[in-house]
Amino acid sequence: MFRRSITLLLALVAAVTWTTVGVGAAQAAQAPAHLTATCGPVPPQEMCVLETPHFPGGTIAVDVDVIDPGKGGFEAKWYLSGANGQFKHCVVTFKVDDPAQSWLCHGLNPGWTHLYVSKNPWMTASIGLRW
């Protein structure tokens, strides 16, 4: 009787430990992320790109700040493409003179996600993705 109780107790402890490790791994895979990039003007770039293969799907925050060292008055555009054919899923045109901004994009598929920021080559862009 005692041996059977010990065996059952050890099996229960092993099952709880295995479940906890599995849950921890799943939570780590879904942990929030914040990716950033800065591009241009050296070398001159008209397109700034940030990508990730690990987006879990759903809603993502897009952070963009484009700086024009000249007179200003220009517009820039960003668009977000998701996995499985979600080309240009979210598209926003904004004034370069505006301060840094953030937008939400909803309904993206899990997997590869690409942020593209189109700008004039002499401008600097700081971009980010958060989820």
Short mmCIF file of N, CA and C in Angstrom, two decimals:
data_model
loop_
_atom_site.label_atom_id
_atom_site.label_comp_id
_atom_site.label_asym_id
_atom_site.label_seq_id
_atom_site.Cartn_x
_atom_site.Cartn_y
_atom_site.Cartn_z
N MET A 1 0.82 -1.18 0.00
CA MET A 1 0.00 0.00 0.00
C MET A 1 0.87 1.26 0.00
N PHE A 2 1.88 1.25 0.87
CA PHE A 2 2.76 2.42 0.96
C PHE A 2 3.51 2.62 -0.36
N ARG A 3 4.02 1.53 -0.95
CA ARG A 3 4.76 1.60 -2.20
C ARG A 3 3.86 2.13 -3.32
N ARG A 4 2.62 1.70 -3.35
CA ARG A 4 1.68 2.15 -4.38
C ARG A 4 1.40 3.65 -4.22
N SER A 5 1.25 4.13 -2.98
CA SER A 5 1.02 5.55 -2.73
C SER A 5 2.21 6.39 -3.18
N ILE A 6 3.41 5.92 -2.91
CA ILE A 6 4.62 6.64 -3.34
C ILE A 6 4.68 6.68 -4.86
N THR A 7 4.38 5.59 -5.52
CA THR A 7 4.40 5.54 -6.98
C THR A 7 3.39 6.52 -7.56
N LEU A 8 2.18 6.56 -7.01
CA LEU A 8 1.17 7.50 -7.48
C LEU A 8 1.60 8.94 -7.24
N LEU A 9 2.20 9.20 -6.08
CA LEU A 9 2.65 10.55 -5.76
C LEU A 9 3.75 11.00 -6.72
N LEU A 10 4.70 10.12 -7.02
CA LEU A 10 5.77 10.45 -7.97
C LEU A 10 5.21 10.70 -9.36
N ALA A 11 4.24 9.91 -9.77
CA ALA A 11 3.61 10.11 -11.08
C ALA A 11 2.90 11.45 -11.13
N LEU A 12 2.22 11.82 -10.06
CA LEU A 12 1.52 13.10 -10.00
C LEU A 12 2.52 14.27 -10.06
N VAL A 13 3.61 14.19 -9.31
CA VAL A 13 4.63 15.24 -9.32
C VAL A 13 5.23 15.37 -10.72
N ALA A 14 5.52 14.26 -11.36
CA ALA A 14 6.08 14.29 -12.72
C ALA A 14 5.09 14.92 -13.69
N ALA A 15 3.82 14.61 -13.57
CA ALA A 15 2.81 15.18 -14.48
C ALA A 15 2.68 16.68 -14.27
N VAL A 16 2.66 17.13 -13.03
CA VAL A 16 2.56 18.56 -12.74
C VAL A 16 3.80 19.29 -13.25
N THR A 17 4.98 18.72 -13.03
CA THR A 17 6.22 19.33 -13.51
C THR A 17 6.22 19.42 -15.02
N TRP A 18 5.85 18.36 -15.71
CA TRP A 18 5.82 18.36 -17.18
C TRP A 18 4.84 19.40 -17.70
N THR A 19 3.67 19.50 -17.08
CA THR A 19 2.67 20.48 -17.51
C THR A 19 3.17 21.90 -17.29
N THR A 20 3.81 22.16 -16.17
CA THR A 20 4.33 23.49 -15.88
C THR A 20 5.41 23.88 -16.87
N VAL A 21 6.30 22.97 -17.20
CA VAL A 21 7.34 23.26 -18.19
C VAL A 21 6.71 23.54 -19.54
N GLY A 22 5.71 22.76 -19.93
CA GLY A 22 5.03 22.98 -21.21
C GLY A 22 4.33 24.32 -21.27
N VAL A 23 3.67 24.71 -20.19
CA VAL A 23 2.98 26.00 -20.15
C VAL A 23 4.00 27.13 -20.21
N GLY A 24 5.11 27.00 -19.49
CA GLY A 24 6.15 28.02 -19.52
C GLY A 24 6.71 28.22 -20.91
N ALA A 25 6.93 27.14 -21.64
CA ALA A 25 7.45 27.25 -23.01
C ALA A 25 6.44 27.93 -23.92
N ALA A 26 5.15 27.61 -23.74
CA ALA A 26 4.12 28.24 -24.57
C ALA A 26 4.03 29.73 -24.28
N GLN A 27 4.12 30.09 -23.00
CA GLN A 27 4.07 31.51 -22.65
C GLN A 27 5.28 32.25 -23.18
N ALA A 28 6.46 31.62 -23.15
CA ALA A 28 7.66 32.26 -23.67
C ALA A 28 7.53 32.50 -25.17
N ALA A 29 6.90 31.57 -25.88
CA ALA A 29 6.73 31.73 -27.32
C ALA A 29 5.78 32.88 -27.64
N GLN A 30 4.85 33.19 -26.74
CA GLN A 30 3.88 34.25 -26.96
C GLN A 30 4.27 35.56 -26.26
N ALA A 31 5.49 35.62 -25.72
CA ALA A 31 5.91 36.82 -24.99
C ALA A 31 5.90 38.03 -25.92
N PRO A 32 5.56 39.20 -25.38
CA PRO A 32 5.57 40.41 -26.21
C PRO A 32 6.96 40.68 -26.76
N ALA A 33 7.00 41.31 -27.89
CA ALA A 33 8.28 41.64 -28.53
C ALA A 33 8.27 43.09 -28.97
N HIS A 34 9.45 43.66 -29.10
CA HIS A 34 9.61 45.02 -29.59
C HIS A 34 10.84 45.03 -30.49
N LEU A 35 10.63 45.17 -31.78
CA LEU A 35 11.72 45.20 -32.76
C LEU A 35 11.85 46.61 -33.30
N THR A 36 13.08 47.07 -33.52
CA THR A 36 13.29 48.41 -34.06
C THR A 36 14.36 48.40 -35.14
N ALA A 37 14.34 49.43 -35.97
CA ALA A 37 15.36 49.62 -37.01
C ALA A 37 15.44 51.11 -37.33
N THR A 38 16.61 51.54 -37.76
CA THR A 38 16.81 52.91 -38.24
C THR A 38 17.51 52.82 -39.58
N CYS A 39 17.07 53.64 -40.54
CA CYS A 39 17.71 53.59 -41.86
C CYS A 39 17.76 54.98 -42.50
N GLY A 40 18.74 55.12 -43.43
CA GLY A 40 18.97 56.36 -44.16
C GLY A 40 19.40 57.46 -43.23
N PRO A 41 19.93 58.51 -43.68
CA PRO A 41 20.23 58.84 -45.07
C PRO A 41 21.55 58.26 -45.58
N VAL A 42 22.39 57.67 -44.70
CA VAL A 42 23.64 57.08 -45.15
C VAL A 42 23.61 55.61 -44.82
N PRO A 43 23.60 54.72 -45.81
CA PRO A 43 23.49 55.03 -47.24
C PRO A 43 22.08 55.50 -47.57
N PRO A 44 21.93 56.24 -48.68
CA PRO A 44 20.60 56.72 -49.08
C PRO A 44 19.65 55.54 -49.31
N GLN A 45 18.50 55.58 -48.68
CA GLN A 45 17.51 54.51 -48.82
C GLN A 45 16.13 55.11 -49.00
N GLU A 46 15.39 54.60 -49.97
CA GLU A 46 14.01 55.04 -50.17
C GLU A 46 13.02 54.14 -49.45
N MET A 47 13.48 52.96 -49.03
CA MET A 47 12.60 52.01 -48.36
C MET A 47 13.32 51.48 -47.12
N CYS A 48 12.64 51.57 -46.00
CA CYS A 48 13.15 51.03 -44.74
C CYS A 48 12.30 49.80 -44.42
N VAL A 49 12.94 48.68 -44.07
CA VAL A 49 12.21 47.42 -43.88
C VAL A 49 12.55 46.83 -42.52
N LEU A 50 11.52 46.33 -41.84
CA LEU A 50 11.67 45.59 -40.59
C LEU A 50 10.79 44.36 -40.71
N GLU A 51 11.35 43.19 -40.40
CA GLU A 51 10.57 41.95 -40.56
C GLU A 51 10.82 41.01 -39.39
N THR A 52 9.85 40.13 -39.18
CA THR A 52 9.97 39.10 -38.16
C THR A 52 9.23 37.84 -38.62
N PRO A 53 9.81 36.66 -38.38
CA PRO A 53 9.11 35.42 -38.71
C PRO A 53 8.25 34.92 -37.55
N HIS A 54 8.31 35.60 -36.40
CA HIS A 54 7.73 35.05 -35.17
C HIS A 54 6.46 35.75 -34.69
N PHE A 55 5.80 36.52 -35.54
CA PHE A 55 4.58 37.20 -35.07
C PHE A 55 3.48 36.17 -34.82
N PRO A 56 2.85 36.20 -33.62
CA PRO A 56 1.86 35.18 -33.29
C PRO A 56 0.49 35.39 -33.94
N GLY A 57 0.29 36.51 -34.63
CA GLY A 57 -1.00 36.79 -35.26
C GLY A 57 -1.84 37.72 -34.41
N GLY A 58 -2.80 38.40 -35.07
CA GLY A 58 -3.69 39.30 -34.34
C GLY A 58 -3.35 40.76 -34.56
N THR A 59 -3.17 41.50 -33.46
CA THR A 59 -2.94 42.94 -33.52
C THR A 59 -1.48 43.26 -33.27
N ILE A 60 -0.96 44.20 -34.04
CA ILE A 60 0.43 44.63 -33.89
C ILE A 60 0.47 46.16 -33.89
N ALA A 61 1.38 46.73 -33.11
CA ALA A 61 1.56 48.18 -33.07
C ALA A 61 2.73 48.55 -33.98
N VAL A 62 2.55 49.59 -34.77
CA VAL A 62 3.57 50.09 -35.69
C VAL A 62 4.01 51.46 -35.21
N ASP A 63 5.31 51.64 -35.00
CA ASP A 63 5.88 52.91 -34.57
C ASP A 63 6.74 53.46 -35.71
N VAL A 64 6.51 54.72 -36.09
CA VAL A 64 7.26 55.32 -37.20
C VAL A 64 7.59 56.77 -36.87
N ASP A 65 8.85 57.14 -37.14
CA ASP A 65 9.29 58.53 -37.05
C ASP A 65 10.22 58.77 -38.23
N VAL A 66 9.81 59.62 -39.15
CA VAL A 66 10.64 59.98 -40.30
C VAL A 66 11.07 61.43 -40.13
N ILE A 67 12.36 61.67 -40.25
CA ILE A 67 12.92 63.00 -40.03
C ILE A 67 13.49 63.54 -41.33
N ASP A 68 13.04 64.73 -41.70
CA ASP A 68 13.51 65.41 -42.91
C ASP A 68 14.41 66.57 -42.49
N PRO A 69 15.70 66.52 -42.83
CA PRO A 69 16.59 67.61 -42.44
C PRO A 69 16.39 68.88 -43.27
N GLY A 70 15.56 68.80 -44.30
CA GLY A 70 15.33 69.95 -45.18
C GLY A 70 14.15 70.79 -44.74
N LYS A 71 13.46 71.36 -45.72
CA LYS A 71 12.35 72.28 -45.47
C LYS A 71 11.08 71.57 -45.00
N GLY A 72 10.95 70.31 -45.30
CA GLY A 72 9.76 69.59 -44.89
C GLY A 72 8.65 69.69 -45.91
N GLY A 73 7.44 69.33 -45.47
CA GLY A 73 6.29 69.37 -46.35
C GLY A 73 6.08 68.09 -47.15
N PHE A 74 6.93 67.09 -46.94
CA PHE A 74 6.81 65.84 -47.68
C PHE A 74 5.91 64.86 -46.95
N GLU A 75 5.45 63.86 -47.70
CA GLU A 75 4.70 62.75 -47.11
C GLU A 75 5.53 61.48 -47.21
N ALA A 76 5.27 60.58 -46.30
CA ALA A 76 5.86 59.24 -46.34
C ALA A 76 4.72 58.25 -46.16
N LYS A 77 5.00 56.99 -46.41
CA LYS A 77 3.97 55.96 -46.32
C LYS A 77 4.57 54.72 -45.68
N TRP A 78 3.77 54.06 -44.85
CA TRP A 78 4.17 52.74 -44.38
C TRP A 78 3.08 51.74 -44.71
N TYR A 79 3.49 50.51 -44.90
CA TYR A 79 2.51 49.44 -45.05
C TYR A 79 3.05 48.17 -44.41
N LEU A 80 2.12 47.35 -43.97
CA LEU A 80 2.43 46.13 -43.24
C LEU A 80 1.88 44.96 -44.03
N SER A 81 2.72 43.98 -44.25
CA SER A 81 2.30 42.76 -44.95
C SER A 81 2.45 41.58 -44.00
N GLY A 82 1.44 40.72 -44.00
CA GLY A 82 1.46 39.55 -43.13
C GLY A 82 1.64 38.27 -43.93
N ALA A 83 1.65 37.16 -43.23
CA ALA A 83 1.85 35.85 -43.83
C ALA A 83 0.64 35.45 -44.70
N ASN A 84 0.86 34.52 -45.58
CA ASN A 84 -0.19 33.91 -46.40
C ASN A 84 -0.96 34.92 -47.25
N GLY A 85 -0.23 35.78 -47.94
CA GLY A 85 -0.86 36.66 -48.92
C GLY A 85 -1.47 37.94 -48.39
N GLN A 86 -1.17 38.33 -47.19
CA GLN A 86 -1.71 39.59 -46.66
C GLN A 86 -0.80 40.76 -47.08
N PHE A 87 -0.69 40.99 -48.39
CA PHE A 87 0.16 42.06 -48.92
C PHE A 87 -0.52 43.41 -48.69
N LYS A 88 0.21 44.34 -48.14
CA LYS A 88 -0.30 45.68 -47.82
C LYS A 88 -1.60 45.58 -47.02
N HIS A 89 -1.55 44.82 -45.93
CA HIS A 89 -2.73 44.63 -45.08
C HIS A 89 -3.16 45.94 -44.43
N CYS A 90 -2.22 46.72 -43.95
CA CYS A 90 -2.50 48.05 -43.40
C CYS A 90 -1.61 49.04 -44.14
N VAL A 91 -2.17 50.18 -44.55
CA VAL A 91 -1.43 51.20 -45.29
C VAL A 91 -1.76 52.57 -44.69
N VAL A 92 -0.73 53.38 -44.40
CA VAL A 92 -0.93 54.71 -43.84
C VAL A 92 0.02 55.69 -44.51
N THR A 93 -0.52 56.82 -44.97
CA THR A 93 0.29 57.93 -45.48
C THR A 93 0.26 59.03 -44.42
N PHE A 94 1.42 59.62 -44.15
CA PHE A 94 1.51 60.63 -43.09
C PHE A 94 2.50 61.72 -43.50
N LYS A 95 2.42 62.85 -42.84
CA LYS A 95 3.32 63.97 -43.10
C LYS A 95 4.62 63.75 -42.32
N VAL A 96 5.73 63.97 -43.01
CA VAL A 96 7.04 63.78 -42.39
C VAL A 96 7.24 64.78 -41.25
N ASP A 97 6.63 65.95 -41.34
CA ASP A 97 6.77 66.97 -40.30
C ASP A 97 6.09 66.57 -38.98
N ASP A 98 5.20 65.59 -39.02
CA ASP A 98 4.51 65.15 -37.81
C ASP A 98 5.50 64.51 -36.84
N PRO A 99 5.22 64.58 -35.54
CA PRO A 99 6.09 63.89 -34.57
C PRO A 99 5.95 62.37 -34.71
N ALA A 100 6.80 61.65 -34.01
CA ALA A 100 6.73 60.18 -34.02
C ALA A 100 5.31 59.74 -33.67
N GLN A 101 4.84 58.69 -34.37
CA GLN A 101 3.47 58.23 -34.18
C GLN A 101 3.42 56.71 -34.06
N SER A 102 2.31 56.22 -33.51
CA SER A 102 2.05 54.79 -33.41
C SER A 102 0.66 54.50 -33.93
N TRP A 103 0.51 53.37 -34.60
CA TRP A 103 -0.78 52.92 -35.13
C TRP A 103 -0.95 51.45 -34.77
N LEU A 104 -2.20 50.99 -34.76
CA LEU A 104 -2.49 49.57 -34.57
C LEU A 104 -2.97 48.98 -35.89
N CYS A 105 -2.53 47.77 -36.16
CA CYS A 105 -2.98 47.02 -37.34
C CYS A 105 -3.57 45.71 -36.82
N HIS A 106 -4.82 45.42 -37.18
CA HIS A 106 -5.54 44.26 -36.66
C HIS A 106 -5.69 43.17 -37.72
N GLY A 107 -5.85 41.95 -37.26
CA GLY A 107 -6.22 40.84 -38.14
C GLY A 107 -5.09 40.24 -38.95
N LEU A 108 -3.85 40.37 -38.48
CA LEU A 108 -2.73 39.79 -39.22
C LEU A 108 -2.61 38.30 -38.95
N ASN A 109 -2.22 37.56 -39.97
CA ASN A 109 -1.97 36.13 -39.82
C ASN A 109 -0.68 35.91 -39.02
N PRO A 110 -0.56 34.78 -38.34
CA PRO A 110 0.70 34.47 -37.66
C PRO A 110 1.79 34.14 -38.68
N GLY A 111 3.03 34.37 -38.26
CA GLY A 111 4.17 34.05 -39.12
C GLY A 111 4.92 35.30 -39.54
N TRP A 112 5.49 35.24 -40.74
CA TRP A 112 6.29 36.35 -41.25
C TRP A 112 5.45 37.62 -41.35
N THR A 113 6.00 38.71 -40.83
CA THR A 113 5.37 40.03 -40.91
C THR A 113 6.43 41.03 -41.33
N HIS A 114 6.10 41.88 -42.29
CA HIS A 114 7.05 42.85 -42.84
C HIS A 114 6.47 44.26 -42.73
N LEU A 115 7.27 45.19 -42.21
CA LEU A 115 6.92 46.60 -42.19
C LEU A 115 7.81 47.31 -43.20
N TYR A 116 7.19 48.04 -44.13
CA TYR A 116 7.91 48.81 -45.14
C TYR A 116 7.56 50.28 -44.95
N VAL A 117 8.58 51.14 -44.91
CA VAL A 117 8.38 52.58 -44.83
C VAL A 117 9.04 53.20 -46.05
N SER A 118 8.21 53.85 -46.88
CA SER A 118 8.68 54.51 -48.09
C SER A 118 8.93 55.98 -47.77
N LYS A 119 10.12 56.47 -48.12
CA LYS A 119 10.50 57.84 -47.80
C LYS A 119 11.48 58.36 -48.85
N ASN A 120 11.82 59.64 -48.79
CA ASN A 120 12.85 60.18 -49.66
C ASN A 120 14.22 59.73 -49.14
N PRO A 121 15.20 59.52 -50.03
CA PRO A 121 16.47 58.92 -49.62
C PRO A 121 17.28 59.75 -48.63
N TRP A 122 17.09 61.06 -48.55
CA TRP A 122 17.87 61.88 -47.63
C TRP A 122 17.27 61.93 -46.23
N MET A 123 16.15 61.28 -46.02
CA MET A 123 15.48 61.29 -44.72
C MET A 123 15.92 60.10 -43.87
N THR A 124 15.80 60.26 -42.57
CA THR A 124 16.07 59.18 -41.63
C THR A 124 14.74 58.64 -41.11
N ALA A 125 14.64 57.32 -41.01
CA ALA A 125 13.43 56.69 -40.47
C ALA A 125 13.80 55.80 -39.30
N SER A 126 13.08 55.96 -38.21
CA SER A 126 13.16 55.05 -37.07
C SER A 126 11.82 54.34 -37.00
N ILE A 127 11.86 53.01 -37.07
CA ILE A 127 10.62 52.24 -37.15
C ILE A 127 10.63 51.13 -36.11
N GLY A 128 9.44 50.67 -35.74
CA GLY A 128 9.34 49.60 -34.76
C GLY A 128 8.05 48.81 -34.89
N LEU A 129 8.10 47.59 -34.40
CA LEU A 129 6.93 46.71 -34.30
C LEU A 129 6.82 46.24 -32.86
N ARG A 130 5.60 46.26 -32.32
CA ARG A 130 5.36 45.79 -30.94
C ARG A 130 4.12 44.90 -30.90
N TRP A 131 4.22 43.85 -30.11
CA TRP A 131 3.04 43.01 -29.85
C TRP A 131 3.18 42.35 -28.50
#
